[in-house]
mmCIF file of C-alpha atoms in Angstrom:
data_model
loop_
_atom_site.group_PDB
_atom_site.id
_atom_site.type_symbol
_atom_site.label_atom_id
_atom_site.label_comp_id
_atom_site.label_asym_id
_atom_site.label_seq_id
_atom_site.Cartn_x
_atom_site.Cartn_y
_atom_site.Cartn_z
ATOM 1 C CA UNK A 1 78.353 119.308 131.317
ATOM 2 C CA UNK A 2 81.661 117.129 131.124
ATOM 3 C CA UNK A 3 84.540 117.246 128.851
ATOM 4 C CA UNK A 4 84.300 114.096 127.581
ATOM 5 C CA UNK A 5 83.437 112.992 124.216
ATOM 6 C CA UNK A 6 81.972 109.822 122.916
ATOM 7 C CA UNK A 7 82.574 109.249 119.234
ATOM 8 C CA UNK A 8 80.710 105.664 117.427
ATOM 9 C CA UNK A 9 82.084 104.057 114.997
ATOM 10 C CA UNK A 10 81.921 107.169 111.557
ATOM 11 C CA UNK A 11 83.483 104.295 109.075
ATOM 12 C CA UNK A 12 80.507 101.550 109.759
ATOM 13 C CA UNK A 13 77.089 100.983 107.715
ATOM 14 C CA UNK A 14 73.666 102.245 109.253
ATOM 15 C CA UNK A 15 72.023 98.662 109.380
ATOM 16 C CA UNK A 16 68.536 98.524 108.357
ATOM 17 C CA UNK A 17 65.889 99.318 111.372
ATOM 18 C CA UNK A 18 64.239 96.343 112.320
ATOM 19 C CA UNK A 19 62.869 97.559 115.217
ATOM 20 C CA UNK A 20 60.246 99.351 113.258
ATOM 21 C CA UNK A 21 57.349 96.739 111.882
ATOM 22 C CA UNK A 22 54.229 98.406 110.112
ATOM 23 C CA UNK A 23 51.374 98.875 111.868
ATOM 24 C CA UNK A 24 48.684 95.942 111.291
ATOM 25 C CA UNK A 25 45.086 96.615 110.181
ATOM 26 C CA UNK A 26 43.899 96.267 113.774
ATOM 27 C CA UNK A 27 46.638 99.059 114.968
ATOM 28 C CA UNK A 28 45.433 101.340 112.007
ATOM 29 C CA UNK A 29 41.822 100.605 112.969
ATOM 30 C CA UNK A 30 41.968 101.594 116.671
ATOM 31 C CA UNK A 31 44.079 105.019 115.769
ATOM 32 C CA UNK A 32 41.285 105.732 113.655
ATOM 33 C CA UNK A 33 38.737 105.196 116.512
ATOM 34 C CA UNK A 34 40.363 106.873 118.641
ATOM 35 C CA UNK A 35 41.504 109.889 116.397
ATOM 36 C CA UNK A 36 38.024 110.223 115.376
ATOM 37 C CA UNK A 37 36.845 109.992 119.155
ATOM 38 C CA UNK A 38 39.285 113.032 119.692
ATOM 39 C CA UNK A 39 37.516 115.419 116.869
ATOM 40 C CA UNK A 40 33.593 114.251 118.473
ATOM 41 C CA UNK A 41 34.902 115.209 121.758
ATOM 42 C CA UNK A 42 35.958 118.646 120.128
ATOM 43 C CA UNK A 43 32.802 118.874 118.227
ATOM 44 C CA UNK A 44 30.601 118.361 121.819
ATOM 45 C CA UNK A 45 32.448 121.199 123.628
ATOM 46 C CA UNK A 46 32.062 123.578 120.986
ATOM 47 C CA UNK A 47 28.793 122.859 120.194
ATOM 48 C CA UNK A 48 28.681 122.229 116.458
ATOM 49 C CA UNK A 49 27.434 119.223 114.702
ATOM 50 C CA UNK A 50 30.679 118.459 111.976
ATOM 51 C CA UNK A 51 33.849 120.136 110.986
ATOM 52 C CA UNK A 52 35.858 120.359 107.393
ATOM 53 C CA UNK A 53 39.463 119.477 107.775
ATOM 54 C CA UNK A 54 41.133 121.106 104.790
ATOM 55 C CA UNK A 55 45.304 121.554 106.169
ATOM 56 C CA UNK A 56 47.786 119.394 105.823
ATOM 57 C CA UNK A 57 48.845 119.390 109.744
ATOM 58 C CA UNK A 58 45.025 117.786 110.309
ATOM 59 C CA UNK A 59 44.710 115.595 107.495
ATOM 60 C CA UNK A 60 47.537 114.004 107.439
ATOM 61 C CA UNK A 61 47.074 113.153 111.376
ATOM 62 C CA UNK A 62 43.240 112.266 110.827
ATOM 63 C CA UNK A 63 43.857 110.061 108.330
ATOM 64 C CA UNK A 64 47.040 107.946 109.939
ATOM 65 C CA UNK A 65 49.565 109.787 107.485
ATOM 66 C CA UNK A 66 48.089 109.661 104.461
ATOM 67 C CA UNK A 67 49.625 111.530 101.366
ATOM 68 C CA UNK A 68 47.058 114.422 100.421
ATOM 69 C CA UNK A 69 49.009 116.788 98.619
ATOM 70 C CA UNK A 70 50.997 117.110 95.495
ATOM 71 C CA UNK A 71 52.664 120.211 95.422
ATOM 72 C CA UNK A 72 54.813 120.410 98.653
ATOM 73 C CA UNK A 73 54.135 124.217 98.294
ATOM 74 C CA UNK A 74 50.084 123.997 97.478
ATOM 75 C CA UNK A 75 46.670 123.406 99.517
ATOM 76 C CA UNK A 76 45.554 119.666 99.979
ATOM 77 C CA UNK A 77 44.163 117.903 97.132
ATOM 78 C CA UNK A 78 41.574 116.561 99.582
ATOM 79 C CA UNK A 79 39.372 117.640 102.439
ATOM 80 C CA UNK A 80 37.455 115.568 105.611
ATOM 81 C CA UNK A 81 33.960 116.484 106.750
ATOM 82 C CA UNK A 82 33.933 114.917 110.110
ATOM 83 C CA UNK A 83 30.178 114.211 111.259
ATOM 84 C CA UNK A 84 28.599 111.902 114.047
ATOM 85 C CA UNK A 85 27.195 109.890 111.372
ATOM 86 C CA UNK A 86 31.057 109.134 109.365
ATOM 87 C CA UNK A 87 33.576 110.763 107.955
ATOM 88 C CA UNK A 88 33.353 112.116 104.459
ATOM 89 C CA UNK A 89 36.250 113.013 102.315
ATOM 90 C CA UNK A 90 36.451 114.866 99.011
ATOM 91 C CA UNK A 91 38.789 115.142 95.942
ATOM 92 C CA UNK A 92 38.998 116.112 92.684
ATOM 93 C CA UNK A 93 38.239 113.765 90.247
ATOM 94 C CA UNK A 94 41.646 113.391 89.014
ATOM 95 C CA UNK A 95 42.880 112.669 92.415
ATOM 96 C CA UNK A 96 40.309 110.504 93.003
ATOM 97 C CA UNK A 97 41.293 106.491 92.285
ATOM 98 C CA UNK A 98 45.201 107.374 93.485
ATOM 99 C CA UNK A 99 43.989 108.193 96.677
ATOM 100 C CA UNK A 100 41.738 105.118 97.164
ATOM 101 C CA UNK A 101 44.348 102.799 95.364
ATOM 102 C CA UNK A 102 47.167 104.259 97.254
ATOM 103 C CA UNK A 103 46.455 107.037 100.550
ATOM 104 C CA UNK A 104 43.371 106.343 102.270
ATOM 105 C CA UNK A 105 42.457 104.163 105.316
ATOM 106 C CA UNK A 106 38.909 102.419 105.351
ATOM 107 C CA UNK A 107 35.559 104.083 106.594
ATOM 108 C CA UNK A 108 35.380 106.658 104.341
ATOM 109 C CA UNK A 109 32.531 107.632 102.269
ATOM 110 C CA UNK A 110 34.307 108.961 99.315
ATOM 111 C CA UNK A 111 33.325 112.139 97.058
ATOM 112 C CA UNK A 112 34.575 113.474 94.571
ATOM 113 C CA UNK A 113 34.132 116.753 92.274
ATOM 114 C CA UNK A 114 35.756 117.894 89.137
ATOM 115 C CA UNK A 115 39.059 119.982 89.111
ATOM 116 C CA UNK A 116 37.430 123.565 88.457
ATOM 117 C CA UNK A 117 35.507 123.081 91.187
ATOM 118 C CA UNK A 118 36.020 123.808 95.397
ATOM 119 C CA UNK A 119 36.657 121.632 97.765
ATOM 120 C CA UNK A 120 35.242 123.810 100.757
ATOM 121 C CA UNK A 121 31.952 123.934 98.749
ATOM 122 C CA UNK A 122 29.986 121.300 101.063
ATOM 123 C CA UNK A 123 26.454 121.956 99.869
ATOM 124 C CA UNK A 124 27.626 121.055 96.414
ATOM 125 C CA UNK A 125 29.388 117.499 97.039
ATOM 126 C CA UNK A 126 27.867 116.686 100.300
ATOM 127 C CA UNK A 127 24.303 117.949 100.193
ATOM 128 C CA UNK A 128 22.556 120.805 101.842
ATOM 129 C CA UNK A 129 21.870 121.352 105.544
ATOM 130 C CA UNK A 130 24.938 120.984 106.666
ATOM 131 C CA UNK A 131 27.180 123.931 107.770
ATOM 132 C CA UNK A 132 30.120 122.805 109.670
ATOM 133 C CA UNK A 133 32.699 124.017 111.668
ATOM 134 C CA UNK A 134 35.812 125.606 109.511
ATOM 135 C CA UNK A 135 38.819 124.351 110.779
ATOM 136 C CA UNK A 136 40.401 127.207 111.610
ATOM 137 C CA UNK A 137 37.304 128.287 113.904
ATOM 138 C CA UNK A 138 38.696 125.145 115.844
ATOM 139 C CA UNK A 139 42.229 125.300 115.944
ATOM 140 C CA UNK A 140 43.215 125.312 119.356
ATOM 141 C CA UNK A 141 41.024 122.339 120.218
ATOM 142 C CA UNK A 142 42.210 119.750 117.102
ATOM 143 C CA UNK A 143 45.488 121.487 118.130
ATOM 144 C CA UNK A 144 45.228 119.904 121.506
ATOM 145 C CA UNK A 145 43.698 116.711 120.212
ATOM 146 C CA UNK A 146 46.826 115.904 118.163
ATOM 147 C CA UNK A 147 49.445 116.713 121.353
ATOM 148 C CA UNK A 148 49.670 113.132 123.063
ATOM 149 C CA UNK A 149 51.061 110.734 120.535
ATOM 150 C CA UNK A 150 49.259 106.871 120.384
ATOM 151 C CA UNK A 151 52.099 104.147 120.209
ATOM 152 C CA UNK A 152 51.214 103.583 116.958
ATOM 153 C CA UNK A 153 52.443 107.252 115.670
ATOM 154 C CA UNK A 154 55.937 106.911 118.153
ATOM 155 C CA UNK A 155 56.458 103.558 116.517
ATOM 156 C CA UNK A 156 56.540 105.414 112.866
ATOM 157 C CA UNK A 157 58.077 108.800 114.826
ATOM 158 C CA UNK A 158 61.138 106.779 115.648
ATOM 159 C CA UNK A 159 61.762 105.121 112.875
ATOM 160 C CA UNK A 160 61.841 108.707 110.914
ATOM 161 C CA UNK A 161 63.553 110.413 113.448
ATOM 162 C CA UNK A 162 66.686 107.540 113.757
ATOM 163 C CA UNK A 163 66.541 107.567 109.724
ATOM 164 C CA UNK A 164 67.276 111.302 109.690
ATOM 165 C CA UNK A 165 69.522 111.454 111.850
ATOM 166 C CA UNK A 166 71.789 108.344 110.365
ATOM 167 C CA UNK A 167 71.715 110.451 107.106
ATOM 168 C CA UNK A 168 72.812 113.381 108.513
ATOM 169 C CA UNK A 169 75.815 111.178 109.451
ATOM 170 C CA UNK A 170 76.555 109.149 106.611
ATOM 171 C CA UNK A 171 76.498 112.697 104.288
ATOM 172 C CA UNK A 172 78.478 114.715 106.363
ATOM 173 C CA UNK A 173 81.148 112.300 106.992
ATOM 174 C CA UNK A 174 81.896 112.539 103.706
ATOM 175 C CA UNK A 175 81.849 116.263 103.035
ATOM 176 C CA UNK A 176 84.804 118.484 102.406
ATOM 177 C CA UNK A 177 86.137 122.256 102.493
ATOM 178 C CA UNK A 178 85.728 122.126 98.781
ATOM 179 C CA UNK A 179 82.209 120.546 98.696
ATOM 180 C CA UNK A 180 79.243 123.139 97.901
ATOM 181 C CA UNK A 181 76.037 123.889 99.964
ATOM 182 C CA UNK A 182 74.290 122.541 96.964
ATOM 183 C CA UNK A 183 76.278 119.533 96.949
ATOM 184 C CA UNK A 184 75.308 118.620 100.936
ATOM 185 C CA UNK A 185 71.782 119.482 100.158
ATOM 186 C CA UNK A 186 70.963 117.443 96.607
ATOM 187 C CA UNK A 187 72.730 114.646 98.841
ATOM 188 C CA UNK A 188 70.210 114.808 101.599
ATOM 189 C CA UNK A 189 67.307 115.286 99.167
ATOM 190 C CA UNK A 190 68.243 112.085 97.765
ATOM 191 C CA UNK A 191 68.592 110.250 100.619
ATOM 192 C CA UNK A 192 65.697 111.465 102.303
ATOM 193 C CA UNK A 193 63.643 111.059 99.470
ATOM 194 C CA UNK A 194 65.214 107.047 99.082
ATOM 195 C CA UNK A 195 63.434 106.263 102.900
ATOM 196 C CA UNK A 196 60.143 107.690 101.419
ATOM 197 C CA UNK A 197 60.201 110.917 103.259
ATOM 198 C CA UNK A 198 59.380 114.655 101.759
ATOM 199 C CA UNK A 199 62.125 117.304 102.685
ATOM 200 C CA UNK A 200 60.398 119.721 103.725
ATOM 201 C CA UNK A 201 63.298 121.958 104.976
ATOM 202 C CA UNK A 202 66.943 121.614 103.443
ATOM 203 C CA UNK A 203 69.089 124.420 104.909
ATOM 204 C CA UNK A 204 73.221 124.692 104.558
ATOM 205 C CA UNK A 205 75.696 127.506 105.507
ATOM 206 C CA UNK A 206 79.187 127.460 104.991
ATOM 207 C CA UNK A 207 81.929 129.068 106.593
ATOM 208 C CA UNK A 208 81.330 132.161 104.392
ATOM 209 C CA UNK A 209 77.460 132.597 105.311
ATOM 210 C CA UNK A 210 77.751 131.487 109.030
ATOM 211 C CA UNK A 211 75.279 134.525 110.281
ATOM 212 C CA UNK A 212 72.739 133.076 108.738
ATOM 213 C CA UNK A 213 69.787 131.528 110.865
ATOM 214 C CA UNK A 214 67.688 130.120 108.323
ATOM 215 C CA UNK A 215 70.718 129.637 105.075
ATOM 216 C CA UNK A 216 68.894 128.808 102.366
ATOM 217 C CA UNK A 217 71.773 126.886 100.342
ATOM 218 C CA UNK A 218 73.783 128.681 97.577
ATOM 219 C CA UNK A 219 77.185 127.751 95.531
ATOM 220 C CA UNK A 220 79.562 128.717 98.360
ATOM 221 C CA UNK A 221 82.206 125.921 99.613
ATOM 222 C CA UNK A 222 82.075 125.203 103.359
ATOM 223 C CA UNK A 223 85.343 125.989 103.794
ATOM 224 C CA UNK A 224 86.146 126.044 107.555
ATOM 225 C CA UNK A 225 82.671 124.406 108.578
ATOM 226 C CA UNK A 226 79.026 124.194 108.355
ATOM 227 C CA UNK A 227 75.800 124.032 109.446
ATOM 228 C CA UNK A 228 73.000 121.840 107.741
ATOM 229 C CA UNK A 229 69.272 121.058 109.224
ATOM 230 C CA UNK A 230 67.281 119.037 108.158
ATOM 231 C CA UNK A 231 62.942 118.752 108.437
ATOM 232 C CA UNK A 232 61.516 115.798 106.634
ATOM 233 C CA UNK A 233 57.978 114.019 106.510
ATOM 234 C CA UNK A 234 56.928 110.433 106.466
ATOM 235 C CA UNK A 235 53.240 109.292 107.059
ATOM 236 C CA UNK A 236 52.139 113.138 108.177
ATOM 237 C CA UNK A 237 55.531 113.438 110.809
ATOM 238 C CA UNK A 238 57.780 115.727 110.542
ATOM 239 C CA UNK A 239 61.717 114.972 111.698
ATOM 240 C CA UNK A 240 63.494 117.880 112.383
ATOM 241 C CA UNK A 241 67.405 118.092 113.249
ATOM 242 C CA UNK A 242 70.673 120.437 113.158
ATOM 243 C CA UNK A 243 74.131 119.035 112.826
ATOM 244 C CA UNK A 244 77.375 120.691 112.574
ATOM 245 C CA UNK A 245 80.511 119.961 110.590
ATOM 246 C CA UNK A 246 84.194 121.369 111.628
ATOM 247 C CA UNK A 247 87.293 121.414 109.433
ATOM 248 C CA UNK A 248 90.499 121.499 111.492
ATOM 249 C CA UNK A 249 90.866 122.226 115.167
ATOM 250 C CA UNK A 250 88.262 124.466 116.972
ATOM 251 C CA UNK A 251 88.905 127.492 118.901
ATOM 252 C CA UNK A 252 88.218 128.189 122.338
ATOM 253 C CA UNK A 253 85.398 130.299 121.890
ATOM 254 C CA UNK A 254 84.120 128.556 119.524
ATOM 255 C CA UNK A 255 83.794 125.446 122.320
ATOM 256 C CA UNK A 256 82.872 127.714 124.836
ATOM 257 C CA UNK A 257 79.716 129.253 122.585
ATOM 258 C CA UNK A 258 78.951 125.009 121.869
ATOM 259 C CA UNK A 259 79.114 124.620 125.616
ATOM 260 C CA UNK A 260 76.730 127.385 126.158
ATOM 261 C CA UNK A 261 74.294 126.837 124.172
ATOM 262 C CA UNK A 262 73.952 123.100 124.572
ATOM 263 C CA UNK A 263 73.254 124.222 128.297
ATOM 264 C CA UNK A 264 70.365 126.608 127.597
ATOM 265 C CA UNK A 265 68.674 124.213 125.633
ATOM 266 C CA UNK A 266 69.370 121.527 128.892
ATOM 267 C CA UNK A 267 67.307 124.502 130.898
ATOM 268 C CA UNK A 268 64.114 124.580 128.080
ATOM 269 C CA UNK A 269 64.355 120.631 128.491
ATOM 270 C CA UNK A 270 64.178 120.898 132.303
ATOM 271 C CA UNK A 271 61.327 123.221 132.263
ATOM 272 C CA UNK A 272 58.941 120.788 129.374
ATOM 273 C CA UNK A 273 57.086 119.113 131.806
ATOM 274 C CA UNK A 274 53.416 117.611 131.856
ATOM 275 C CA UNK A 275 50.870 121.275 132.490
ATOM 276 C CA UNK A 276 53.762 123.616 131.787
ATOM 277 C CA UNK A 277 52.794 126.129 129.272
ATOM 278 C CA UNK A 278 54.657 127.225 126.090
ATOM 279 C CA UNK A 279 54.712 130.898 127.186
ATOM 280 C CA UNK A 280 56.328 130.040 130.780
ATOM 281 C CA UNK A 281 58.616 128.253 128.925
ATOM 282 C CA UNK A 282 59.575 130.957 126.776
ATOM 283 C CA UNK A 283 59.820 133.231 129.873
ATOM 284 C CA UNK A 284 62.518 130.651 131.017
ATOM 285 C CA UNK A 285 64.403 130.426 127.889
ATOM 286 C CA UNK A 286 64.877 134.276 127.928
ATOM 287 C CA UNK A 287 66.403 133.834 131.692
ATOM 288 C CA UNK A 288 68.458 131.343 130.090
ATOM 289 C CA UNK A 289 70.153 132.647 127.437
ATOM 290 C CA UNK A 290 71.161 135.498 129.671
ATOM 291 C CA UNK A 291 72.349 133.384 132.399
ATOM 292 C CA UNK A 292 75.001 131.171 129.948
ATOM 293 C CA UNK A 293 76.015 134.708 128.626
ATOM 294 C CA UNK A 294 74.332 135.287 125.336
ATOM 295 C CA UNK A 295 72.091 138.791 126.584
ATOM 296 C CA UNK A 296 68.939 138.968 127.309
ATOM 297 C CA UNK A 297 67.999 139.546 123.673
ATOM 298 C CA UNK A 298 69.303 136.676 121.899
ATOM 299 C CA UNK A 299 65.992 134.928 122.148
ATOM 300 C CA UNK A 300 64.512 137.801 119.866
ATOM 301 C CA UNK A 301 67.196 136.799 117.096
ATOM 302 C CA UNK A 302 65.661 133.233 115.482
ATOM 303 C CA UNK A 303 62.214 131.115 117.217
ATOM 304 C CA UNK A 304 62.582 129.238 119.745
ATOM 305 C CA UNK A 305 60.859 126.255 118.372
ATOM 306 C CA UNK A 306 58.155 124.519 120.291
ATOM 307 C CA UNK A 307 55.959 121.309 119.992
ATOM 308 C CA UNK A 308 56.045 119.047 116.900
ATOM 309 C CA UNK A 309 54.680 115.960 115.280
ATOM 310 C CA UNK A 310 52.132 116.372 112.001
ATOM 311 C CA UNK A 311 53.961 119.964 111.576
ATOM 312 C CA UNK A 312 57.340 121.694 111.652
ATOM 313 C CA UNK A 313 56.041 123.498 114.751
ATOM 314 C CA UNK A 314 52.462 122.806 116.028
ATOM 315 C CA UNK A 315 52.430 125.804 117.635
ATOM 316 C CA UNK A 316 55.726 127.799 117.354
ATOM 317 C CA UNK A 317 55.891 128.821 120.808
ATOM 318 C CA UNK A 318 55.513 132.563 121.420
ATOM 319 C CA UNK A 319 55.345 134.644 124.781
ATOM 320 C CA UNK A 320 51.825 134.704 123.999
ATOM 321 C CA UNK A 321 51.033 130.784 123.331
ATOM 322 C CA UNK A 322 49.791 129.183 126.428
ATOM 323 C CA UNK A 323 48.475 125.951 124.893
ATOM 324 C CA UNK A 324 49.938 123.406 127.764
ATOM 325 C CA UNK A 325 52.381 120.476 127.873
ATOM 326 C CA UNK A 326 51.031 116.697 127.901
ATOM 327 C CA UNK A 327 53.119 113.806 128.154
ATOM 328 C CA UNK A 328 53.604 111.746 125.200
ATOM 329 C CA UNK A 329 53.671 114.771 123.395
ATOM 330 C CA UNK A 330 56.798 115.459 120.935
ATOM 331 C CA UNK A 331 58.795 118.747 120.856
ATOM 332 C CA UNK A 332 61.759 120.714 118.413
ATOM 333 C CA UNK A 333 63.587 123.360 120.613
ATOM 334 C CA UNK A 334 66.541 124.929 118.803
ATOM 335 C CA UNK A 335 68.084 127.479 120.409
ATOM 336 C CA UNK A 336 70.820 129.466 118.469
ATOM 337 C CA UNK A 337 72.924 132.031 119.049
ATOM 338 C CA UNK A 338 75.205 133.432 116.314
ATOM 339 C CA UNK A 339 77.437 130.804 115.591
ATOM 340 C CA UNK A 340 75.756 128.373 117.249
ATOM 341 C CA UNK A 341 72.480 125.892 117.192
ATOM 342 C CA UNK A 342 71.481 122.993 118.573
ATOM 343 C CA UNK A 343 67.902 121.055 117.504
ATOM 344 C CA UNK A 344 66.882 117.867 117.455
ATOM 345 C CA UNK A 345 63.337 115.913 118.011
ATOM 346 C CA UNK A 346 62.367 114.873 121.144
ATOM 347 C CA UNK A 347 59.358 113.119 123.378
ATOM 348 C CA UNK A 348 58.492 114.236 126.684
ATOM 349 C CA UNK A 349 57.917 110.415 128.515
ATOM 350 C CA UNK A 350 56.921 108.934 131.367
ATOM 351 C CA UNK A 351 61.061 109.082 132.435
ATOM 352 C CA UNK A 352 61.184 112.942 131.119
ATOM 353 C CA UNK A 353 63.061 114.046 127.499
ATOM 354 C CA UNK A 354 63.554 110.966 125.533
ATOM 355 C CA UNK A 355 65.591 112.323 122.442
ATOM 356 C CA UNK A 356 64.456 110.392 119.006
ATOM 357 C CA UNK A 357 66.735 112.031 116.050
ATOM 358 C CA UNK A 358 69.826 109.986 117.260
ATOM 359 C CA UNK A 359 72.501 108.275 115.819
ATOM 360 C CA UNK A 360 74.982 105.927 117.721
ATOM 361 C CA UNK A 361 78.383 107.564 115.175
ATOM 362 C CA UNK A 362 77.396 110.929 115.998
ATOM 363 C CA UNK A 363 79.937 112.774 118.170
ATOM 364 C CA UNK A 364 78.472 113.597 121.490
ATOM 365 C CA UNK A 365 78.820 115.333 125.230
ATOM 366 C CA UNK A 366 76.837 114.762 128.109
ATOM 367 C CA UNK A 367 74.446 117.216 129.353
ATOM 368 C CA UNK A 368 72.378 116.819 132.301
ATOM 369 C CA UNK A 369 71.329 113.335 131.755
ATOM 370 C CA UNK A 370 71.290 113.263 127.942
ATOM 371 C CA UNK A 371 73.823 112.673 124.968
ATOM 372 C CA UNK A 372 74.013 115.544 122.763
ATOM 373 C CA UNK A 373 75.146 116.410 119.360
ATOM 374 C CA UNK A 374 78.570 117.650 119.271
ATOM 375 C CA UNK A 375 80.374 119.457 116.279
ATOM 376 C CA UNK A 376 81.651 116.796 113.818
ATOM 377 C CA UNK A 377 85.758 116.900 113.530
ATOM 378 C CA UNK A 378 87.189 116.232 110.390
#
């Protein structure tokens, strides 16, 4: 890791991201083919003839993105019965001409059923003799078949991801010791909500609360500093990303921690590679934190992240998760130490990490061959 920093430009506009184009009907077509080619596949090795998606994480990545919730906080107003004959989806009745005005993708055969009633009822809407799979009974196997990304979902990935992070940039350029948690957060909400994304994850600490892992935001002034993190959703993706804010010169330890840190989470890049498993890869993030000097139970203090995509984290990576590692598949590590974090969203490519949540003005130090984030000096 070098001393030298590279700061862009913090005073010029984000221009607008023309190298994202929707996706034409023929793009949204073939994901759908080949989505739906995933789940059959699934279906044939388990032996059973359909399957009810019914979470958000599936949904959203069956059907190309589309919105099927309205409480950020509640159950899906919609669920997918996915046969060799079609797909079938189901809503309530009051749900029913937004979604096919405004959410769905062709080739559905559309149900619906009033608001008092259940979704997960399949005899009623659909018909008897049919009893299919519940998700959950599938979960590591739709898991799987949502790793590898198609170019169609990077294409959108990126876009979010380089969004994000330029509003992390533009808000906390602008912040003060006097400005509030609340204040940084309602900022963000707005702006992520103005690139028609859902935060799904708004988190702030001041100077005051700095312990915190997971500060949910309160009143308190940054004063010194700050940590904020962002997770936000567009078309079923989630973006997630960590920044850090500084108010007046940094101390030495305080550099050395940054250093640290920024070179375990070098060592978890090193070791996502195509078959690798989660659980080895937790087994060398434990070596790691001990090796840069944070113990050898530091790990045990906040998750370690793990692959991403239509979810926060889908799965969380645990010493006992052993899906594997594809390429094209998209991760959020965030290792954290107290004091320290670093996170962003990343794609393991054909040429190894490829980091997406980037912005040019961010402050940044080499590490191994990547850029990454720096505390922001103000």
């Amino acid at each position: 890791m070098t001393g030298e920093m590279l700061v862009g430009d913090l005073t010029r506009p984000v221009p607008a991201d023309a190298a994202f184009a929707a996706p034409t009907p023929e793009d949204c077509a073939t994901e759908r083919a080949l989505k739906r080619e995933r789940v059959l596949a699934v279906l044939d090795r388990s032996g059973r003839d359909a399957v009810l998606l019914t979470s958000t994480t599936a949904l959203t990545w069956y059907l190309g993105g589309s919105r099927v919730h309205i409480s950020l906080a509640g159950d899906p107003v919609a669920a997918v019965l996915v046969t060799g004959d079609g797909d079938h989806l189901v809503t309530f009745t009051n749900e029913f001409e937004r979604l096919r005005s405004e959410e769905l993708p062709p080739g559905l055969t559309l149900h619906q059923v009033p608001w008092h009633q259940q979704l997960h009822e399949v005899g009623r809407w659909f018909g008897p003799g049919v009893a299919p799979a519940a998700e959950a009974e599938l979960a590591r196997d739709l898991r799987d078949a949502r790793r590898s990304l198609l170019p169609v979902e990077l294409s959108r990935y990126r876009a979010l991801n380089r969004e994000v992070a330029a509003i992390l940039t533009d808000v906390l350029m602008t912040v003060s010791p006097e400005s509030t948690e609340r204040q940084v957060t309602a900022t963000l909400a707005e702006r992520v909500t103005n690139i028609g994304a859902e935060p799904l994850v708004l988190l702030c600490n001041g100077s005051s609360r700095s312990t915190f892992r997971h500060p949910l935001p309160t009143a308190a002034p940054l004063g010194a500093g700050a940590m904020v993190v962002v997770c936000a959703r567009r078309h079923g993706m989630v973006a997630n990303a960590t920044r850090w804010v500084r108010f007046g010169a940094a101390t030495a330890s305080a550099l050395d921690a940054e250093r640290r840190i920024a070179l375990v989470e070098e060592d978890i890049f090193t070791a996502t590679v195509p078959g690798a498993r989660l659980n080895g890869i937790i087994d060398q993030l434990r070596e790691s934190y001990e090796r840069h000097g944070f113990g050898p139970d530091q790990w045990l203090m906040h998750h370690q992240g793990g692959p991403a995509g239509y979810a926060g984290r889908d799965p969380r990576a645990t010493p006992v998760t052993d899906d594997e590692v594809v390429a094209n598949q998209s991760f959020t590590w965030n290792p954290s130490a107290p004091g320290v974090k670093i996170e962003d969203t990343v794609l393991l490519g054909d040429a190894g990490i490829e980091v997406l949540s980037v912005d040019q003005r961010w402050p940044v130090e080499r590490v191994g061959n990547l850029d990454r984030p720096t505390t922001l000096q103000l």
